[in-house]
PDB file of C-alpha atoms in Angstrom:
ATOM      1  CA  MET A   1       3.003 -39.990  -8.454  1.00 45.00           C
ATOM      2  CA  THR A   2       0.962 -36.808  -9.097  1.00 67.00           C
ATOM      3  CA  LYS A   3       2.337 -33.938 -11.180  1.00 90.00           C
ATOM      4  CA  LEU A   4       1.968 -31.554  -8.235  1.00 96.00           C
ATOM      5  CA  SER A   5       2.882 -31.805  -4.570  1.00 97.00           C
ATOM      6  CA  VAL A   6       2.134 -29.388  -1.739  1.00 98.00           C
ATOM      7  CA  ILE A   7       4.641 -29.217   1.082  1.00 98.00           C
ATOM      8  CA  CYS A   8       3.286 -27.477   4.158  1.00 96.00           C
ATOM      9  CA  GLY A   9       5.473 -26.043   6.867  1.00 96.00           C
ATOM     10  CA  LYS A  10       4.432 -26.100  10.516  1.00 96.00           C
ATOM     11  CA  ALA A  11       3.512 -22.403  10.397  1.00 97.00           C
ATOM     12  CA  SER A  12       0.909 -23.033   7.672  1.00 98.00           C
ATOM     13  CA  GLU A  13      -0.092 -26.653   8.207  1.00 97.00           C
ATOM     14  CA  ASP A  14      -3.877 -26.214   8.140  1.00 97.00           C
ATOM     15  CA  LEU A  15      -3.795 -23.867   5.136  1.00 98.00           C
ATOM     16  CA  GLY A  16      -1.391 -26.182   3.323  1.00 97.00           C
ATOM     17  CA  GLU A  17      -3.703 -29.163   3.827  1.00 97.00           C
ATOM     18  CA  LYS A  18      -6.685 -27.199   2.515  1.00 98.00           C
ATOM     19  CA  LEU A  19      -4.672 -26.022  -0.489  1.00 98.00           C
ATOM     20  CA  ALA A  20      -3.533 -29.557  -1.350  1.00 97.00           C
ATOM     21  CA  LYS A  21      -7.166 -30.675  -1.502  1.00 97.00           C
ATOM     22  CA  LYS A  22      -8.162 -27.694  -3.663  1.00 96.00           C
ATOM     23  CA  VAL A  23      -5.471 -28.371  -6.283  1.00 95.00           C
ATOM     24  CA  ASN A  24      -5.698 -32.167  -5.989  1.00 95.00           C
ATOM     25  CA  ALA A  25      -2.030 -32.429  -5.045  1.00 96.00           C
ATOM     26  CA  ASN A  26       0.045 -34.922  -3.128  1.00 96.00           C
ATOM     27  CA  LEU A  27       0.398 -33.618   0.445  1.00 97.00           C
ATOM     28  CA  VAL A  28       3.830 -33.645   2.057  1.00 97.00           C
ATOM     29  CA  LYS A  29       4.012 -32.715   5.734  1.00 96.00           C
ATOM     30  CA  SER A  30       7.025 -31.463   7.645  1.00 97.00           C
ATOM     31  CA  ASP A  31       8.203 -32.892  10.930  1.00 96.00           C
ATOM     32  CA  VAL A  32      10.088 -30.184  12.824  1.00 96.00           C
ATOM     33  CA  ARG A  33      12.290 -30.656  15.849  1.00 95.00           C
ATOM     34  CA  VAL A  34      13.557 -27.486  17.533  1.00 92.00           C
ATOM     35  CA  PHE A  35      16.712 -27.962  19.600  1.00 95.00           C
ATOM     36  CA  PRO A  36      17.271 -26.143  22.932  1.00 95.00           C
ATOM     37  CA  ASP A  37      19.483 -23.570  21.178  1.00 95.00           C
ATOM     38  CA  GLY A  38      16.674 -22.720  18.735  1.00 91.00           C
ATOM     39  CA  GLU A  39      17.940 -24.639  15.692  1.00 95.00           C
ATOM     40  CA  SER A  40      15.301 -26.376  13.558  1.00 95.00           C
ATOM     41  CA  LYS A  41      15.718 -29.882  12.162  1.00 97.00           C
ATOM     42  CA  ILE A  42      13.165 -30.575   9.416  1.00 97.00           C
ATOM     43  CA  THR A  43      12.133 -33.905   7.947  1.00 98.00           C
ATOM     44  CA  LEU A  44       9.730 -33.980   4.990  1.00 97.00           C
ATOM     45  CA  LYS A  45       7.300 -36.902   5.006  1.00 95.00           C
ATOM     46  CA  GLY A  46       5.663 -37.848   1.722  1.00 94.00           C
ATOM     47  CA  ASN A  47       6.333 -38.141  -1.984  1.00 94.00           C
ATOM     48  CA  ILE A  48       7.638 -35.010  -3.659  1.00 96.00           C
ATOM     49  CA  SER A  49       6.712 -34.465  -7.295  1.00 96.00           C
ATOM     50  CA  LYS A  50       9.578 -34.462  -9.786  1.00 96.00           C
ATOM     51  CA  ILE A  51       7.704 -31.943 -11.928  1.00 96.00           C
ATOM     52  CA  LYS A  52       6.232 -29.184  -9.736  1.00 97.00           C
ATOM     53  CA  SER A  53       5.986 -28.513  -6.005  1.00 98.00           C
ATOM     54  CA  VAL A  54       4.450 -25.821  -3.840  1.00 98.00           C
ATOM     55  CA  VAL A  55       5.992 -24.996  -0.458  1.00 98.00           C
ATOM     56  CA  VAL A  56       3.547 -23.223   1.880  1.00 98.00           C
ATOM     57  CA  GLN A  57       4.950 -21.393   4.882  1.00 98.00           C
ATOM     58  CA  SER A  58       4.115 -18.060   6.505  1.00 98.00           C
ATOM     59  CA  PHE A  59       6.757 -16.358   8.570  1.00 96.00           C
ATOM     60  CA  TYR A  60       5.037 -14.713  11.483  1.00 97.00           C
ATOM     61  CA  PRO A  61       6.607 -14.853  15.011  1.00 97.00           C
ATOM     62  CA  PRO A  62       9.013 -16.483  15.545  1.00 96.00           C
ATOM     63  CA  VAL A  63       9.738 -14.759  12.212  1.00 97.00           C
ATOM     64  CA  ASP A  64      13.347 -15.818  11.680  1.00 97.00           C
ATOM     65  CA  THR A  65      12.652 -19.435  12.658  1.00 96.00           C
ATOM     66  CA  ASN A  66       9.731 -19.749  10.252  1.00 97.00           C
ATOM     67  CA  LEU A  67      11.723 -18.010   7.509  1.00 98.00           C
ATOM     68  CA  ILE A  68      14.692 -20.369   7.849  1.00 97.00           C
ATOM     69  CA  GLN A  69      12.306 -23.333   7.834  1.00 98.00           C
ATOM     70  CA  ALA A  70      10.713 -22.060   4.610  1.00 98.00           C
ATOM     71  CA  LEU A  71      14.091 -21.647   2.908  1.00 98.00           C
ATOM     72  CA  SER A  72      15.263 -25.059   4.148  1.00 98.00           C
ATOM     73  CA  MET A  73      12.156 -26.803   2.801  1.00 98.00           C
ATOM     74  CA  ILE A  74      12.463 -25.065  -0.571  1.00 98.00           C
ATOM     75  CA  SER A  75      16.103 -26.153  -0.821  1.00 98.00           C
ATOM     76  CA  LYS A  76      15.245 -29.771   0.010  1.00 98.00           C
ATOM     77  CA  VAL A  77      12.270 -29.893  -2.374  1.00 98.00           C
ATOM     78  CA  LYS A  78      14.376 -28.440  -5.209  1.00 98.00           C
ATOM     79  CA  GLU A  79      16.612 -31.539  -5.020  1.00 98.00           C
ATOM     80  CA  THR A  80      13.657 -33.529  -6.407  1.00 97.00           C
ATOM     81  CA  SER A  81      11.289 -31.093  -8.103  1.00 97.00           C
ATOM     82  CA  SER A  82      12.053 -29.216 -11.322  1.00 97.00           C
ATOM     83  CA  GLU A  83       9.862 -26.278 -10.314  1.00 97.00           C
ATOM     84  CA  VAL A  84       9.325 -24.970  -6.786  1.00 98.00           C
ATOM     85  CA  ILE A  85       6.702 -22.322  -6.059  1.00 98.00           C
ATOM     86  CA  ALA A  86       7.001 -20.652  -2.654  1.00 98.00           C
ATOM     87  CA  VAL A  87       3.616 -19.635  -1.266  1.00 98.00           C
ATOM     88  CA  ILE A  88       4.179 -17.146   1.551  1.00 98.00           C
ATOM     89  CA  PRO A  89       0.677 -16.412   2.930  1.00 98.00           C
ATOM     90  CA  TYR A  90       2.121 -13.869   5.361  1.00 98.00           C
ATOM     91  CA  MET A  91       5.365 -12.295   4.219  1.00 97.00           C
ATOM     92  CA  GLY A  92       7.342 -11.116   7.209  1.00 96.00           C
ATOM     93  CA  TYR A  93       9.816  -8.258   6.698  1.00 97.00           C
ATOM     94  CA  ALA A  94       7.560  -6.717   4.013  1.00 95.00           C
ATOM     95  CA  ARG A  95       7.619  -3.390   5.883  1.00 93.00           C
ATOM     96  CA  GLN A  96      11.383  -3.250   5.362  1.00 95.00           C
ATOM     97  CA  ASP A  97      11.150  -2.604   1.635  1.00 94.00           C
ATOM     98  CA  ARG A  98      13.194   0.617   1.447  1.00 94.00           C
ATOM     99  CA  GLU A  99      15.674   2.706   3.429  1.00 93.00           C
ATOM    100  CA  PHE A 100      13.503   5.019   5.520  1.00 90.00           C
ATOM    101  CA  LEU A 101      16.353   6.271   7.712  1.00 89.00           C
ATOM    102  CA  PRO A 102      20.078   6.362   6.793  1.00 93.00           C
ATOM    103  CA  GLY A 103      21.873   3.073   7.403  1.00 95.00           C
ATOM    104  CA  GLU A 104      18.744   0.863   7.502  1.00 94.00           C
ATOM    105  CA  VAL A 105      19.048  -2.547   5.856  1.00 96.00           C
ATOM    106  CA  ILE A 106      16.477  -3.194   3.110  1.00 97.00           C
ATOM    107  CA  THR A 107      15.687  -6.694   4.359  1.00 97.00           C
ATOM    108  CA  MET A 108      13.328  -7.486   1.467  1.00 97.00           C
ATOM    109  CA  LYS A 109      16.327  -7.196  -0.853  1.00 97.00           C
ATOM    110  CA  VAL A 110      18.089  -9.823   1.281  1.00 97.00           C
ATOM    111  CA  LEU A 111      15.042 -12.121   1.187  1.00 98.00           C
ATOM    112  CA  ALA A 112      14.915 -11.852  -2.605  1.00 97.00           C
ATOM    113  CA  LYS A 113      18.440 -13.280  -2.817  1.00 98.00           C
ATOM    114  CA  LEU A 114      17.734 -15.975  -0.227  1.00 98.00           C
ATOM    115  CA  PHE A 115      14.613 -17.349  -1.916  1.00 98.00           C
ATOM    116  CA  LYS A 116      16.274 -17.427  -5.315  1.00 98.00           C
ATOM    117  CA  GLY A 117      19.362 -19.070  -3.821  1.00 98.00           C
ATOM    118  CA  ALA A 118      17.252 -21.713  -2.059  1.00 98.00           C
ATOM    119  CA  GLY A 119      15.716 -22.725  -5.391  1.00 98.00           C
ATOM    120  CA  ALA A 120      12.325 -21.032  -5.600  1.00 98.00           C
ATOM    121  CA  SER A 121      11.233 -20.217  -9.146  1.00 98.00           C
ATOM    122  CA  LYS A 122       8.216 -18.131  -8.127  1.00 98.00           C
ATOM    123  CA  ILE A 123       6.866 -16.359  -5.044  1.00 98.00           C
ATOM    124  CA  ILE A 124       3.145 -16.045  -4.298  1.00 98.00           C
ATOM    125  CA  ALA A 125       2.241 -13.721  -1.430  1.00 98.00           C
ATOM    126  CA  VAL A 126      -1.147 -12.762   0.010  1.00 98.00           C
ATOM    127  CA  ASP A 127      -1.774  -9.045   0.561  1.00 97.00           C
ATOM    128  CA  ILE A 128       1.892  -8.198   1.013  1.00 96.00           C
ATOM    129  CA  HIS A 129       2.286  -4.977   3.010  1.00 92.00           C
ATOM    130  CA  SER A 130       4.076  -3.203   0.169  1.00 89.00           C
ATOM    131  CA  LEU A 131       4.373  -4.183  -3.495  1.00 93.00           C
ATOM    132  CA  ILE A 132       7.690  -2.341  -3.576  1.00 94.00           C
ATOM    133  CA  GLY A 133       9.186  -5.270  -1.671  1.00 94.00           C
ATOM    134  CA  LEU A 134       8.475  -7.669  -4.532  1.00 96.00           C
ATOM    135  CA  LYS A 135      10.430  -5.470  -6.946  1.00 95.00           C
ATOM    136  CA  HIS A 136      13.618  -6.639  -5.250  1.00 96.00           C
ATOM    137  CA  PHE A 137      13.012 -10.213  -6.499  1.00 97.00           C
ATOM    138  CA  THR A 138      14.545 -11.369  -9.776  1.00 97.00           C
ATOM    139  CA  ILE A 139      12.339 -14.503  -9.895  1.00 98.00           C
ATOM    140  CA  LYS A 140       8.627 -14.352 -10.755  1.00 97.00           C
ATOM    141  CA  THR A 141       6.351 -12.896  -8.084  1.00 97.00           C
ATOM    142  CA  LYS A 142       2.601 -12.606  -7.639  1.00 97.00           C
ATOM    143  CA  ASN A 143       0.610 -10.829  -4.956  1.00 98.00           C
ATOM    144  CA  ILE A 144      -2.987 -11.968  -4.481  1.00 98.00           C
ATOM    145  CA  SER A 145      -5.765 -10.322  -2.513  1.00 97.00           C
ATOM    146  CA  ALA A 146      -7.859 -11.783   0.287  1.00 98.00           C
ATOM    147  CA  ILE A 147     -10.347  -8.894   0.067  1.00 97.00           C
ATOM    148  CA  PRO A 148     -12.937 -10.882  -1.966  1.00 97.00           C
ATOM    149  CA  ASP A 149     -12.855 -13.687   0.631  1.00 98.00           C
ATOM    150  CA  LEU A 150     -13.258 -11.238   3.520  1.00 98.00           C
ATOM    151  CA  ALA A 151     -16.053  -9.392   1.710  1.00 97.00           C
ATOM    152  CA  ILE A 152     -17.992 -12.636   1.231  1.00 97.00           C
ATOM    153  CA  TYR A 153     -17.950 -13.137   5.009  1.00 98.00           C
ATOM    154  CA  PHE A 154     -19.194  -9.629   5.790  1.00 98.00           C
ATOM    155  CA  LYS A 155     -21.918  -9.789   3.137  1.00 96.00           C
ATOM    156  CA  LYS A 156     -23.548 -12.517   5.216  1.00 96.00           C
ATOM    157  CA  LEU A 157     -23.803 -10.316   8.323  1.00 96.00           C
ATOM    158  CA  SER A 158     -26.807  -8.129   9.122  1.00 96.00           C
ATOM    159  CA  LEU A 159     -25.189  -4.703   9.123  1.00 97.00           C
ATOM    160  CA  LYS A 160     -26.885  -1.314   9.573  1.00 96.00           C
ATOM    161  CA  ASN A 161     -26.060   1.106   6.727  1.00 96.00           C
ATOM    162  CA  PRO A 162     -22.468  -0.261   6.613  1.00 97.00           C
ATOM    163  CA  LEU A 163     -19.429   1.802   5.675  1.00 97.00           C
ATOM    164  CA  ILE A 164     -15.868   0.684   4.929  1.00 97.00           C
ATOM    165  CA  VAL A 165     -13.176   2.654   6.758  1.00 97.00           C
ATOM    166  CA  SER A 166      -9.431   2.668   6.187  1.00 95.00           C
ATOM    167  CA  PRO A 167      -7.482   3.788   9.302  1.00 93.00           C
ATOM    168  CA  ASP A 168      -5.108   5.748   7.045  1.00 91.00           C
ATOM    169  CA  GLN A 169      -4.696   7.147   3.538  1.00 91.00           C
ATOM    170  CA  GLY A 170      -2.172   4.412   2.715  1.00 88.00           C
ATOM    171  CA  GLY A 171      -4.964   1.853   2.816  1.00 91.00           C
ATOM    172  CA  LYS A 172      -7.391   3.909   0.720  1.00 94.00           C
ATOM    173  CA  GLU A 173      -7.211   1.651  -2.344  1.00 95.00           C
ATOM    174  CA  ARG A 174      -7.747  -1.420  -0.157  1.00 95.00           C
ATOM    175  CA  ALA A 175     -10.857   0.163   1.361  1.00 96.00           C
ATOM    176  CA  LYS A 176     -12.071   1.176  -2.088  1.00 97.00           C
ATOM    177  CA  GLU A 177     -11.765  -2.396  -3.369  1.00 97.00           C
ATOM    178  CA  PHE A 178     -13.450  -3.818  -0.256  1.00 97.00           C
ATOM    179  CA  ALA A 179     -16.319  -1.342  -0.684  1.00 97.00           C
ATOM    180  CA  LYS A 180     -16.606  -2.280  -4.354  1.00 97.00           C
ATOM    181  CA  GLN A 181     -16.880  -5.971  -3.456  1.00 97.00           C
ATOM    182  CA  MET A 182     -19.631  -5.199  -0.932  1.00 96.00           C
ATOM    183  CA  GLU A 183     -21.275  -2.511  -3.100  1.00 96.00           C
ATOM    184  CA  ILE A 184     -21.169   0.113  -0.333  1.00 97.00           C
ATOM    185  CA  ASP A 185     -19.279   3.370   0.360  1.00 96.00           C
ATOM    186  CA  TYR A 186     -15.880   3.908   1.974  1.00 96.00           C
ATOM    187  CA  ILE A 187     -13.787   6.603   3.649  1.00 95.00           C
ATOM    188  CA  ALA A 188     -10.119   6.868   4.638  1.00 94.00           C
ATOM    189  CA  LEU A 189      -8.892   8.601   7.787  1.00 93.00           C
ATOM    190  CA  ASP A 190      -5.763  10.724   8.035  1.00 89.00           C
ATOM    191  CA  LYS A 191      -3.136   9.542  10.497  1.00 75.00           C
ATOM    192  CA  LYS A 192       0.430  10.446  11.342  1.00 73.00           C
ATOM    193  CA  ARG A 193       3.028   7.965  12.607  1.00 69.00           C
ATOM    194  CA  ASP A 194       6.298   8.981  14.221  1.00 69.00           C
ATOM    195  CA  ARG A 195       9.027   6.988  12.407  1.00 66.00           C
ATOM    196  CA  LYS A 196      11.206   6.842  15.523  1.00 70.00           C
ATOM    197  CA  THR A 197       8.681   6.172  18.302  1.00 68.00           C
ATOM    198  CA  GLY A 198       5.963   4.442  16.252  1.00 67.00           C
ATOM    199  CA  LYS A 199       3.266   6.556  17.940  1.00 70.00           C
ATOM    200  CA  VAL A 200       0.110   6.997  15.841  1.00 68.00           C
ATOM    201  CA  GLU A 201      -2.162  10.035  15.856  1.00 73.00           C
ATOM    202  CA  ILE A 202      -5.482  10.556  13.983  1.00 78.00           C
ATOM    203  CA  LYS A 203      -5.434  13.864  12.088  1.00 76.00           C
ATOM    204  CA  THR A 204      -9.005  13.696  10.668  1.00 80.00           C
ATOM    205  CA  LYS A 205     -11.293  16.205  12.420  1.00 76.00           C
ATOM    206  CA  LYS A 206     -14.816  14.924  11.678  1.00 82.00           C
ATOM    207  CA  VAL A 207     -16.677  12.214   9.722  1.00 86.00           C
ATOM    208  CA  ASP A 208     -20.394  11.499   9.224  1.00 89.00           C
ATOM    209  CA  VAL A 209     -20.827   7.989  10.640  1.00 94.00           C
ATOM    210  CA  VAL A 210     -23.695   8.467  13.122  1.00 95.00           C
ATOM    211  CA  GLY A 211     -25.492   5.168  13.736  1.00 96.00           C
ATOM    212  CA  ARG A 212     -23.662   3.322  10.942  1.00 97.00           C
ATOM    213  CA  ASP A 213     -21.973  -0.059  11.343  1.00 98.00           C
ATOM    214  CA  LEU A 214     -18.351   0.285  10.296  1.00 98.00           C
ATOM    215  CA  ILE A 215     -15.816  -2.184   8.918  1.00 98.00           C
ATOM    216  CA  LEU A 216     -12.254  -1.057   9.631  1.00 98.00           C
ATOM    217  CA  VAL A 217     -10.070  -2.602   6.934  1.00 97.00           C
ATOM    218  CA  ASP A 218      -6.308  -3.166   7.051  1.00 96.00           C
ATOM    219  CA  ASP A 219      -3.831  -5.601   5.521  1.00 95.00           C
ATOM    220  CA  MET A 220      -2.267  -6.523   8.847  1.00 96.00           C
ATOM    221  CA  ILE A 221      -2.627  -5.820  12.554  1.00 96.00           C
ATOM    222  CA  SER A 222       0.463  -6.083  14.735  1.00 95.00           C
ATOM    223  CA  THR A 223       0.107  -4.110  17.970  1.00 93.00           C
ATOM    224  CA  GLY A 224      -3.276  -2.667  16.951  1.00 93.00           C
ATOM    225  CA  GLY A 225      -2.326   0.957  17.596  1.00 90.00           C
ATOM    226  CA  SER A 226      -3.834   2.282  14.366  1.00 90.00           C
ATOM    227  CA  ILE A 227      -7.049   0.295  14.814  1.00 95.00           C
ATOM    228  CA  ILE A 228      -7.469   1.338  18.464  1.00 94.00           C
ATOM    229  CA  ASN A 229      -6.958   5.041  17.699  1.00 92.00           C
ATOM    230  CA  ALA A 230      -9.333   4.865  14.738  1.00 94.00           C
ATOM    231  CA  THR A 231     -11.998   3.054  16.782  1.00 96.00           C
ATOM    232  CA  LYS A 232     -11.845   5.569  19.646  1.00 94.00           C
ATOM    233  CA  PHE A 233     -12.169   8.428  17.156  1.00 93.00           C
ATOM    234  CA  LEU A 234     -15.110   6.788  15.342  1.00 95.00           C
ATOM    235  CA  LYS A 235     -16.902   5.986  18.589  1.00 95.00           C
ATOM    236  CA  LYS A 236     -16.693   9.675  19.538  1.00 94.00           C
ATOM    237  CA  GLU A 237     -18.376  10.401  16.208  1.00 93.00           C
ATOM    238  CA  LYS A 238     -21.349   8.281  17.387  1.00 94.00           C
ATOM    239  CA  CYS A 239     -20.989   5.360  14.973  1.00 96.00           C
ATOM    240  CA  GLY A 240     -22.745   2.030  15.444  1.00 97.00           C
ATOM    241  CA  ARG A 241     -20.820  -1.226  15.767  1.00 98.00           C
ATOM    242  CA  VAL A 242     -17.186  -1.408  14.665  1.00 98.00           C
ATOM    243  CA  PHE A 243     -15.879  -4.561  12.995  1.00 98.00           C
ATOM    244  CA  VAL A 244     -12.256  -5.118  12.027  1.00 98.00           C
ATOM    245  CA  ALA A 245     -11.332  -6.968   8.843  1.00 98.00           C
ATOM    246  CA  CYS A 246      -7.728  -7.807   8.053  1.00 97.00           C
ATOM    247  CA  THR A 247      -5.785 -10.396   6.119  1.00 98.00           C
ATOM    248  CA  HIS A 248      -2.993 -10.928   8.647  1.00 98.00           C
ATOM    249  CA  ALA A 249      -3.773 -10.827  12.381  1.00 98.00           C
ATOM    250  CA  LEU A 250      -0.457 -10.873  14.246  1.00 97.00           C
ATOM    251  CA  LEU A 251      -2.077  -9.380  17.373  1.00 97.00           C
ATOM    252  CA  MET A 252       1.106  -9.006  19.407  1.00 96.00           C
ATOM    253  CA  ASN A 253       1.158  -8.263  23.152  1.00 94.00           C
ATOM    254  CA  ASP A 254      -2.540  -8.892  23.803  1.00 95.00           C
ATOM    255  CA  ALA A 255      -3.503  -6.596  20.912  1.00 96.00           C
ATOM    256  CA  GLY A 256      -6.748  -8.545  20.422  1.00 96.00           C
ATOM    257  CA  LYS A 257      -7.936  -7.752  23.951  1.00 96.00           C
ATOM    258  CA  LYS A 258      -6.872  -4.113  23.655  1.00 97.00           C
ATOM    259  CA  ILE A 259      -8.733  -3.736  20.352  1.00 97.00           C
ATOM    260  CA  LYS A 260     -11.902  -5.240  21.832  1.00 97.00           C
ATOM    261  CA  LYS A 261     -11.568  -2.950  24.859  1.00 96.00           C
ATOM    262  CA  SER A 262     -11.452   0.095  22.559  1.00 96.00           C
ATOM    263  CA  GLY A 263     -14.954  -0.746  21.329  1.00 96.00           C
ATOM    264  CA  VAL A 264     -14.542  -3.233  18.480  1.00 97.00           C
ATOM    265  CA  THR A 265     -17.342  -5.803  18.223  1.00 97.00           C
ATOM    266  CA  LYS A 266     -15.376  -8.456  16.337  1.00 98.00           C
ATOM    267  CA  ILE A 267     -12.007  -9.011  14.649  1.00 98.00           C
ATOM    268  CA  VAL A 268     -12.135 -11.072  11.459  1.00 98.00           C
ATOM    269  CA  SER A 269      -8.947 -12.260   9.758  1.00 98.00           C
ATOM    270  CA  THR A 270      -7.826 -14.946   7.306  1.00 98.00           C
ATOM    271  CA  ASN A 271      -5.907 -18.159   7.892  1.00 98.00           C
ATOM    272  CA  THR A 272      -2.654 -16.743   6.492  1.00 98.00           C
ATOM    273  CA  ILE A 273      -1.818 -16.619  10.207  1.00 98.00           C
ATOM    274  CA  PRO A 274      -3.629 -19.225  12.323  1.00 97.00           C
ATOM    275  CA  GLY A 275      -5.438 -17.935  15.403  1.00 96.00           C
ATOM    276  CA  LYS A 276      -8.765 -17.291  17.111  1.00 96.00           C
ATOM    277  CA  THR A 277      -9.746 -14.578  14.630  1.00 97.00           C
ATOM    278  CA  SER A 278      -8.651 -16.397  11.448  1.00 98.00           C
ATOM    279  CA  ILE A 279     -12.080 -17.550  10.307  1.00 97.00           C
ATOM    280  CA  VAL A 280     -11.810 -16.728   6.591  1.00 98.00           C
ATOM    281  CA  ASP A 281     -10.102 -19.343   4.411  1.00 98.00           C
ATOM    282  CA  VAL A 282      -7.932 -18.140   1.506  1.00 98.00           C
ATOM    283  CA  SER A 283      -6.911 -21.557   0.148  1.00 98.00           C
ATOM    284  CA  ASN A 284      -9.212 -21.259  -2.872  1.00 97.00           C
ATOM    285  CA  THR A 285      -7.748 -17.881  -3.824  1.00 98.00           C
ATOM    286  CA  ILE A 286      -4.213 -19.288  -3.540  1.00 98.00           C
ATOM    287  CA  ALA A 287      -5.230 -22.352  -5.552  1.00 97.00           C
ATOM    288  CA  LYS A 288      -6.396 -20.146  -8.447  1.00 96.00           C
ATOM    289  CA  ALA A 289      -3.001 -18.419  -8.463  1.00 96.00           C
ATOM    290  CA  ILE A 290      -1.166 -21.755  -8.682  1.00 94.00           C
ATOM    291  CA  VAL A 291      -3.213 -23.582 -11.308  1.00 77.00           C
TER     292      VAL A 291
END
């Protein structure tokens, strides 16, 4: 039996298989049966290492189902393995890292207790929405970036005087790092979001982007509101093509179609969430964080 096993949940099966090959680990797959009432029954198929195991499972929609499956697999693996590393390529609930309005539950604090209780000794996340969320964990945590992997993809494209754009000031550092990887410039737009309604408004008045191909960079895209507003604004400023680069493409409620309709040429995301746009593989980056 190998010293390392990779257990992949149904939500991250392809990524888990790629990761197992990268780290030369024994692959353990999960057979999941979902009952009519929504309960999940999981059976792990393969040999689990007694020394060290890695459980790979994103929790994108259905978020709670994929989360419970992740915790269940960690608990089962811990019965055999001395060390269990939980790789959460997409960490759901990461936006609930603090109490924004009175009475709100800080769900990341709850997750921290759940993962420790299930038996995880370390958490590895990819481009978590907020690093504050990881501060709630009492076990080891590590956040890794998919920006280098995304930058490699865009370096291969024939772009006209490209510019990196963050749709808001919150993503300024992300845009800066992306621009550094590609050795080009970046800008960050000003936006305002209503905490109660979720409505987004661009506050920036003018930018010099005439004729330039732009890469709109974000960590995640859910409904696409920020990206759509930014694209419409940039198109009015007479930019060239607009590409979207993100780590996690949730693309809820036909967001992909709406984003394309706003003027975006292509959406490029990673395989932290499987889908039509997830063409950039992050298994090698995760592998480096494990070994």
